Amino acid sequence: MSVPHRRVPAAPRGARLSRRISADTTSASGALRRRSRRATPVSPPSGPHPMELAGLLHELTVRLLAADRLGHALDRLAAFGASALPGVLRCSVTLIGEGGPLLSAGSGPGGETFDQHQYAESAGPGLEAARTRALVTSADLVADERWPTLGPAAVLDGLGAVVAVPLDVRRTAVGAFSLYLGTPAEPDPELLVTAMALAGQAEVLLGELHRREALTEGAEVDRAVGVIIAQRGCGVQEAYAVLQESARRLGLDRRTVADRLITAAARNATT
């Protein structure tokens, strides 16, 4: 006589399935918690606080756009870098234009001798960053074999380390934004991020100032040419040649010579 198969009611079958799912879930949760305990904690990102960096960029923009000439803007950029960033002993800015003279500015309680030697020997961290258009750092300027002749100047000025960020002012010049520290050490990542952000903003601002200056220079040169034509009774091309030759002979740029000529003509007209 065969024994009839017992049919398991739906509720008990669901209960067993529920218990199995619950057990599997508990096991998985336990494994996840164990993996979480073993995981290495994520370190916070290195760099300046976004609000602080935004404030620095805003202040730099206000200062540079208020400059009336590119040279004044370089002075303000150097002064800002030396005063706004902690631990910076000197900030130097270098611009090398195509076919033009090297423009430089520096600010800080030390480092002037180092910069003078760097420009005289045409070798150093700022010039290397400008020429290679790459970030240049040194943890020990005195012992750095790339610029052995600059070691004594670094000792004299009390310079220990440097971060030189390249500047690329579009269609105008290349250069560097250099921050010198008093203590030999690898540059802090926060300083690197801040320096690169400031240099990037400075590139845009210096480009705009150069554009404005070119427009102003063109107007002043045209006025000076008009003065030369009135004084000499010559043609336009000859007047431009006279202005250019005067600038070359005096070792000045055309705008400065044009300014002086216009001022002298105005003074003579009132006497």
XYZ file of C-alpha atoms in Angstrom:
271
model
C 0.000 0.000 0.000
C 1.525 3.225 -1.105
C 1.850 6.179 1.217
C 0.407 9.353 -0.258
C 2.815 12.288 -0.639
C 2.168 15.080 1.748
C 1.762 18.446 0.150
C 3.460 21.293 1.984
C 1.103 24.183 2.469
C 1.993 27.452 0.700
C 2.608 29.408 3.876
C 5.273 27.061 5.326
C 7.039 26.925 1.902
C 7.113 30.736 1.808
C 8.335 30.870 5.368
C 11.256 28.537 4.567
C 12.114 30.607 1.462
C 11.907 33.793 3.496
C 14.199 32.345 6.166
C 16.716 31.275 3.471
C 16.733 34.742 1.823
C 17.045 36.370 5.240
C 19.981 34.146 6.124
C 21.695 34.859 2.798
C 21.184 38.586 3.231
C 22.543 38.505 6.768
C 25.594 36.604 5.580
C 26.213 39.080 2.754
C 25.778 42.045 5.078
C 28.255 40.563 7.503
C 30.794 40.030 4.750
C 30.300 43.618 3.544
C 30.834 44.932 7.065
C 34.001 42.848 7.403
C 35.304 44.191 4.075
C 34.440 47.734 5.149
C 36.393 47.312 8.375
C 39.399 46.078 6.406
C 39.234 48.898 3.777
C 41.812 51.681 3.965
C 40.159 54.981 4.860
C 40.114 57.539 2.047
C 42.354 60.513 2.831
C 40.943 63.977 2.249
C 42.024 65.685 -0.977
C 45.173 67.785 -0.745
C 44.890 71.393 -1.796
C 43.590 74.792 -0.738
C 40.017 75.251 0.368
C 37.885 76.251 -2.650
C 36.584 79.371 -0.888
C 40.115 80.525 -0.040
C 41.320 79.910 -3.582
C 38.326 81.740 -5.036
C 39.107 84.706 -2.795
C 42.747 84.779 -3.940
C 41.761 84.649 -7.615
C 39.242 87.454 -7.153
C 41.750 89.699 -5.382
C 44.410 88.997 -8.023
C 41.961 89.894 -10.792
C 41.054 93.206 -9.162
C 44.689 94.159 -8.608
C 45.941 93.325 -12.087
C 43.063 94.833 -14.055
C 43.566 98.096 -12.152
C 47.122 98.389 -13.546
C 47.539 100.890 -16.371
C 50.530 99.143 -17.958
C 51.883 95.640 -18.295
C 54.986 96.502 -16.253
C 52.831 97.763 -13.397
C 50.786 94.559 -13.569
C 53.942 92.458 -13.180
C 54.908 94.472 -10.104
C 51.469 93.884 -8.615
C 51.546 90.183 -9.417
C 54.919 89.766 -7.700
C 53.799 91.752 -4.656
C 50.604 89.706 -4.397
C 52.459 86.379 -4.563
C 54.923 87.455 -1.874
C 52.280 88.747 0.546
C 49.282 86.473 0.032
C 50.940 83.048 0.296
C 52.356 81.860 3.645
C 56.002 80.825 3.767
C 56.942 82.649 0.548
C 60.130 84.694 0.949
C 60.116 86.108 -2.574
C 57.894 86.076 -5.641
C 59.452 86.718 -9.043
C 57.713 87.164 -12.382
C 59.488 86.879 -15.722
C 58.157 87.519 -19.239
C 60.098 86.899 -22.448
C 58.529 88.429 -25.544
C 59.412 87.539 -29.116
C 62.227 89.861 -30.166
C 61.733 92.060 -27.113
C 63.599 92.572 -23.850
C 63.097 90.363 -20.827
C 60.575 91.882 -18.427
C 60.857 90.996 -14.757
C 59.466 91.983 -11.378
C 60.140 90.777 -7.867
C 58.876 91.336 -4.364
C 59.748 90.097 -0.902
C 62.258 90.568 1.913
C 64.970 88.561 0.120
C 66.036 86.962 -3.136
C 67.011 90.036 -5.145
C 70.635 88.910 -5.525
C 69.522 85.460 -6.663
C 67.316 86.973 -9.376
C 70.093 89.303 -10.552
C 72.470 86.340 -10.970
C 69.779 84.267 -12.665
C 69.108 86.917 -15.303
C 72.781 87.796 -15.756
C 73.719 84.148 -16.361
C 70.519 83.396 -18.291
C 70.002 80.259 -16.195
C 67.807 79.446 -13.224
C 64.453 77.969 -12.180
C 62.312 80.852 -13.470
C 64.013 81.011 -16.862
C 63.932 77.220 -17.185
C 60.180 77.151 -16.513
C 59.684 79.916 -19.093
C 61.731 78.194 -21.786
C 60.491 74.641 -21.257
C 56.903 75.678 -20.368
C 56.978 73.069 -17.626
C 56.677 73.197 -13.845
C 60.110 73.485 -12.216
C 60.682 72.784 -8.515
C 63.729 72.480 -6.284
C 63.765 71.267 -2.696
C 67.264 72.676 -2.071
C 68.486 75.572 -4.177
C 71.917 75.593 -2.560
C 72.676 71.986 -3.476
C 70.769 71.834 -6.783
C 73.223 70.693 -9.479
C 71.173 72.215 -12.294
C 72.299 75.718 -11.327
C 75.539 75.311 -9.357
C 76.632 78.934 -9.841
C 73.441 80.173 -8.143
C 74.161 78.327 -4.882
C 76.143 81.161 -3.243
C 73.414 83.668 -4.131
C 70.805 81.357 -2.586
C 72.877 81.183 0.611
C 73.311 84.967 0.662
C 69.579 85.592 0.195
C 68.452 82.803 2.517
C 66.527 80.928 -0.167
C 65.843 77.240 0.398
C 63.338 75.978 -2.184
C 61.387 77.179 -5.213
C 58.263 76.523 -7.257
C 58.390 78.029 -10.771
C 55.146 77.814 -12.773
C 55.287 78.606 -16.501
C 53.299 81.532 -17.892
C 52.059 81.489 -21.469
C 50.537 84.813 -22.449
C 48.942 83.936 -25.771
C 50.554 85.504 -28.860
C 52.593 87.774 -26.608
C 55.212 86.180 -24.366
C 56.246 83.215 -22.252
C 57.452 83.502 -18.701
C 57.301 82.162 -15.171
C 55.651 82.819 -11.816
C 58.239 81.786 -9.200
C 57.726 81.381 -5.450
C 60.858 81.101 -3.279
C 60.757 79.588 0.207
C 63.187 80.186 3.034
C 63.492 76.555 4.161
C 64.824 73.659 2.040
C 61.974 71.159 1.628
C 59.785 69.573 -1.005
C 57.107 72.127 -1.947
C 53.781 71.502 -0.240
C 51.069 70.162 -2.601
C 48.727 72.936 -1.468
C 51.279 75.553 -2.507
C 51.691 73.862 -5.888
C 47.942 73.898 -6.551
C 47.612 77.522 -5.449
C 50.612 78.662 -7.512
C 49.310 76.949 -10.664
C 45.836 78.436 -10.183
C 47.248 81.950 -9.729
C 49.547 81.557 -12.738
C 46.651 80.392 -14.908
C 44.561 83.402 -13.915
C 47.523 85.734 -14.424
C 48.002 84.465 -17.990
C 44.488 85.568 -18.932
C 44.757 88.924 -17.174
C 48.187 89.766 -18.603
C 46.925 88.916 -22.073
C 44.005 91.316 -21.663
C 46.297 94.058 -20.339
C 48.641 93.598 -23.280
C 45.696 93.934 -25.680
C 44.589 97.160 -23.995
C 48.142 98.489 -23.953
C 48.575 97.765 -27.649
C 45.441 99.776 -28.450
C 46.594 102.677 -26.288
C 50.115 102.538 -27.692
C 48.780 102.657 -31.227
C 46.814 105.821 -30.489
C 49.770 107.533 -28.779
C 52.191 106.565 -31.540
C 49.805 107.994 -34.129
C 49.642 111.262 -32.179
C 53.446 111.389 -31.918
C 53.764 110.753 -35.646
C 51.432 113.691 -36.237
C 53.699 115.893 -34.117
C 56.777 114.796 -36.097
C 55.008 115.527 -39.399
C 54.025 119.005 -38.172
C 57.556 119.743 -36.928
C 59.502 118.389 -39.894
C 57.054 118.638 -42.735
C 57.774 115.034 -43.707
C 55.557 112.158 -44.791
C 53.895 109.513 -42.628
C 56.406 106.731 -43.337
C 59.369 108.985 -42.601
C 57.739 110.121 -39.351
C 57.288 106.520 -38.199
C 60.933 105.821 -39.086
C 62.072 108.842 -37.056
C 60.082 107.670 -34.024
C 61.443 104.124 -34.313
C 65.028 105.348 -34.644
C 64.628 107.634 -31.638
C 63.349 104.709 -29.545
C 66.284 102.540 -30.624
C 68.844 105.236 -29.918
C 67.434 105.997 -26.465
C 66.917 102.349 -25.564
C 63.221 102.917 -24.860
C 59.997 101.515 -26.243
C 58.017 103.495 -28.827
C 55.212 104.316 -26.441
C 57.549 105.975 -23.931
C 59.210 108.034 -26.670
C 55.781 108.961 -28.053
C 54.626 110.045 -24.563
C 57.666 112.279 -24.135
C 57.301 113.796 -27.577
C 53.602 114.580 -27.060
C 54.298 116.069 -23.613
C 57.111 118.242 -24.974
C 54.953 119.439 -27.852
C 52.097 120.332 -25.484
C 54.504 122.200 -23.183
C 55.979 124.179 -26.071
C 52.503 125.075 -27.311
C 51.629 126.742 -23.985
C 54.826 128.801 -23.666
